[in-house]
Short mmCIF file of C-alpha atoms and ligand atoms in Angstrom, two decimals:
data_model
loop_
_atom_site.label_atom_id
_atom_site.label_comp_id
_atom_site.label_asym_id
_atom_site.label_seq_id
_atom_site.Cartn_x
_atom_site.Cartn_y
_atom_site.Cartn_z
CA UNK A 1 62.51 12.16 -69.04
CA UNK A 2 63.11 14.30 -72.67
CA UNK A 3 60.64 16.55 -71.45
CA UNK A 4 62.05 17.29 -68.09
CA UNK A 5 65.89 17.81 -69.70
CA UNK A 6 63.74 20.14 -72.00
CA UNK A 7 62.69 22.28 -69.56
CA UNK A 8 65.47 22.46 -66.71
CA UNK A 9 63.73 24.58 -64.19
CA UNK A 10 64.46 23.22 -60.82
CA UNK A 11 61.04 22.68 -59.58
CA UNK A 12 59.88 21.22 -62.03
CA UNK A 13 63.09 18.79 -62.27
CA UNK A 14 62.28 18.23 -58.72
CA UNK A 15 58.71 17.49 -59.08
CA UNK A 16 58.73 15.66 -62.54
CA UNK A 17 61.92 13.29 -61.17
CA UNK A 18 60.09 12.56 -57.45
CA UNK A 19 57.15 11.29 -60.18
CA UNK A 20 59.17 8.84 -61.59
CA UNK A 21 60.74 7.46 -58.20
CA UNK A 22 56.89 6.83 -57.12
CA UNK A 23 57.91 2.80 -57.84
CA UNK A 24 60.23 2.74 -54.79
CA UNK A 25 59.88 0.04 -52.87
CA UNK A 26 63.15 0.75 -50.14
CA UNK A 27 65.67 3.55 -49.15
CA UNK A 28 68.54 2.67 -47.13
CA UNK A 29 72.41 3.57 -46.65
CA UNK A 30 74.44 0.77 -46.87
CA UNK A 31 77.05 1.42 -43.86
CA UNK A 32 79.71 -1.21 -45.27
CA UNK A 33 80.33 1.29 -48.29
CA UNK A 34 78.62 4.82 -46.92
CA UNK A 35 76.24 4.36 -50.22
CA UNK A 36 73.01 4.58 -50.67
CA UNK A 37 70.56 1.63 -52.06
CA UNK A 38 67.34 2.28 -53.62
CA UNK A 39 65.16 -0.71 -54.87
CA UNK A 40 61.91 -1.08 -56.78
CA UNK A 41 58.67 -2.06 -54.52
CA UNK A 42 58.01 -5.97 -55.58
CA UNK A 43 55.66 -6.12 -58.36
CA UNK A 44 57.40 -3.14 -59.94
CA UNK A 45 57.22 -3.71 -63.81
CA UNK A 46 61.20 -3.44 -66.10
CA UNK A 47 59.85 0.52 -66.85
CA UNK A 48 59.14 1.08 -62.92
CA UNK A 49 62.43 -0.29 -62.62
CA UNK A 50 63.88 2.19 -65.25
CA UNK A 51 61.83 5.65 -64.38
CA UNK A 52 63.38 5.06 -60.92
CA UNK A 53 66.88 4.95 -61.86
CA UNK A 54 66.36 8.28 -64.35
CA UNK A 55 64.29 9.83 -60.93
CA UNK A 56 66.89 8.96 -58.98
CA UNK A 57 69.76 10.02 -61.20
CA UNK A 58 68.00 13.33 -62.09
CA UNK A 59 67.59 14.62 -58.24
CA UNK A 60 70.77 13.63 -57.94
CA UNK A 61 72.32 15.59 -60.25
CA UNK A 62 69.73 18.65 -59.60
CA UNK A 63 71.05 18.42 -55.95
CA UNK A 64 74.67 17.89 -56.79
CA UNK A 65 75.78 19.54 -60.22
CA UNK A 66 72.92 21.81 -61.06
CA UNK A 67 69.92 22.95 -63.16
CA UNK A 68 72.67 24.06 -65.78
CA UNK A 69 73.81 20.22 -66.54
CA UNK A 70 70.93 19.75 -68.24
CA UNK A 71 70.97 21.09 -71.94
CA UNK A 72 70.05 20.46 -76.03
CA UNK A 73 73.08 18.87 -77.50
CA UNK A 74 74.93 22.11 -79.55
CA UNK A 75 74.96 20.54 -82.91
CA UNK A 76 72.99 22.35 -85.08
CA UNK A 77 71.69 18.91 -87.30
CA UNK A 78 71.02 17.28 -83.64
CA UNK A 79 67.68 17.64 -81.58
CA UNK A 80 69.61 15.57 -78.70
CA UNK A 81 69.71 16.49 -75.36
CA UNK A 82 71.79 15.46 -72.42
CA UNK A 83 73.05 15.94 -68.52
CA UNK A 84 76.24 16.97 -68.58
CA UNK A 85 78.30 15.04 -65.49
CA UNK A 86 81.71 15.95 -66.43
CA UNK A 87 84.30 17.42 -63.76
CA UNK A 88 84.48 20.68 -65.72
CA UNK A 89 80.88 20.69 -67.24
CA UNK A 90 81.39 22.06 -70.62
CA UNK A 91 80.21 19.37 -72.15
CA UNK A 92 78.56 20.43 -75.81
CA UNK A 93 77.10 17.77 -77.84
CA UNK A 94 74.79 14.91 -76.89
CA UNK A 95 77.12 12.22 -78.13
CA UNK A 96 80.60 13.94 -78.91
CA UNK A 97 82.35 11.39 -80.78
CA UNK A 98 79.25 11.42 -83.49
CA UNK A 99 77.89 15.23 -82.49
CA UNK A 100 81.17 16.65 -81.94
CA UNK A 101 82.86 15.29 -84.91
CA UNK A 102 80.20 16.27 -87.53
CA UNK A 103 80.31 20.25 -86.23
CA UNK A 104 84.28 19.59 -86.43
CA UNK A 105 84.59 17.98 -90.08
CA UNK A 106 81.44 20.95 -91.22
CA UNK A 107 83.49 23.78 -89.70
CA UNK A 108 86.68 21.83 -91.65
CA UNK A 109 84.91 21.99 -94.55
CA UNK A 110 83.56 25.60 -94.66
CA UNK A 111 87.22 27.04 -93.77
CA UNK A 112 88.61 25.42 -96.55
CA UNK A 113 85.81 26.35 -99.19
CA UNK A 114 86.56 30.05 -97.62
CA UNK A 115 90.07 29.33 -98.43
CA UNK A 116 89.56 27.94 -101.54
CA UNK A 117 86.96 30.51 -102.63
CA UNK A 118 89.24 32.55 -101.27
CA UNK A 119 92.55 31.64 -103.41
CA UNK A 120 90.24 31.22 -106.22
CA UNK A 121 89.40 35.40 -106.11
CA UNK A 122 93.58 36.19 -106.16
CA UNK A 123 94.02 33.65 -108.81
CA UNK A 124 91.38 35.84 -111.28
CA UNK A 125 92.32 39.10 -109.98
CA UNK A 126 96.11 38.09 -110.62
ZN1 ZN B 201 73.75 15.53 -80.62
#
């Protein structure tokens, strides 16, 4: 699964994802809700069960959202990665309240070393 948001060329999203739906047991639409149902062949071990839903969830997002959804989180202390299925799909950081917040409080701090660097200049110079 890492290894496929690694590398988000569609083929191989295609190919790698099909892999991992090869427990399917069943493919149908259910008509009272227009959805579709997927279920594990009997037999099909809890990791079967698992690889399909990530197969599943990956064509579906190749097919819906894009190739581009699929990216290294954008903190540079993080080696996450993640499918971005926002609306607006400018999603940046593998988990944003941890991710997010730790590039917000660094850049915090570095402005206000600048500033206090800064201050610290004019106070000698003055
Ligand atoms: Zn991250």
């Amino acid at each position: 699964m890492r290894d496929l948001i690694d590398h988000p060329d569609q083929a191989r999203l295609i190919t790698g994802a099909t892999a991992l739906t090869s427990s399917i047991g069943d493919v149908t639409l259910l008509t009272d809700s227009a959805r579709w149902a997927v279920s594990a062949r009997p037999g099909a071990t809890v990791a079967d069960s698992l690889a399909l839903a990530c197969g599943v969830g990956i064509l579906g997002v190749v097919q819906s959202l894009g190739v581009e959804r699929f990216r290294a989180c954008g903190a540079p202390t993080c080696r996450g990665a993640f499918i971005d299925t926002t609306r607006p799909g400018r999603r940046r950081y593998c988990m944003p309240g941890l991710c997010g917040n730790r590039v917000n409080v660094a850049n915090h701090r570095a402005r206000k070393l600048s500033q206090d660097g800064h201050q610290k200049v004019v106070g000698e110079m003055s």
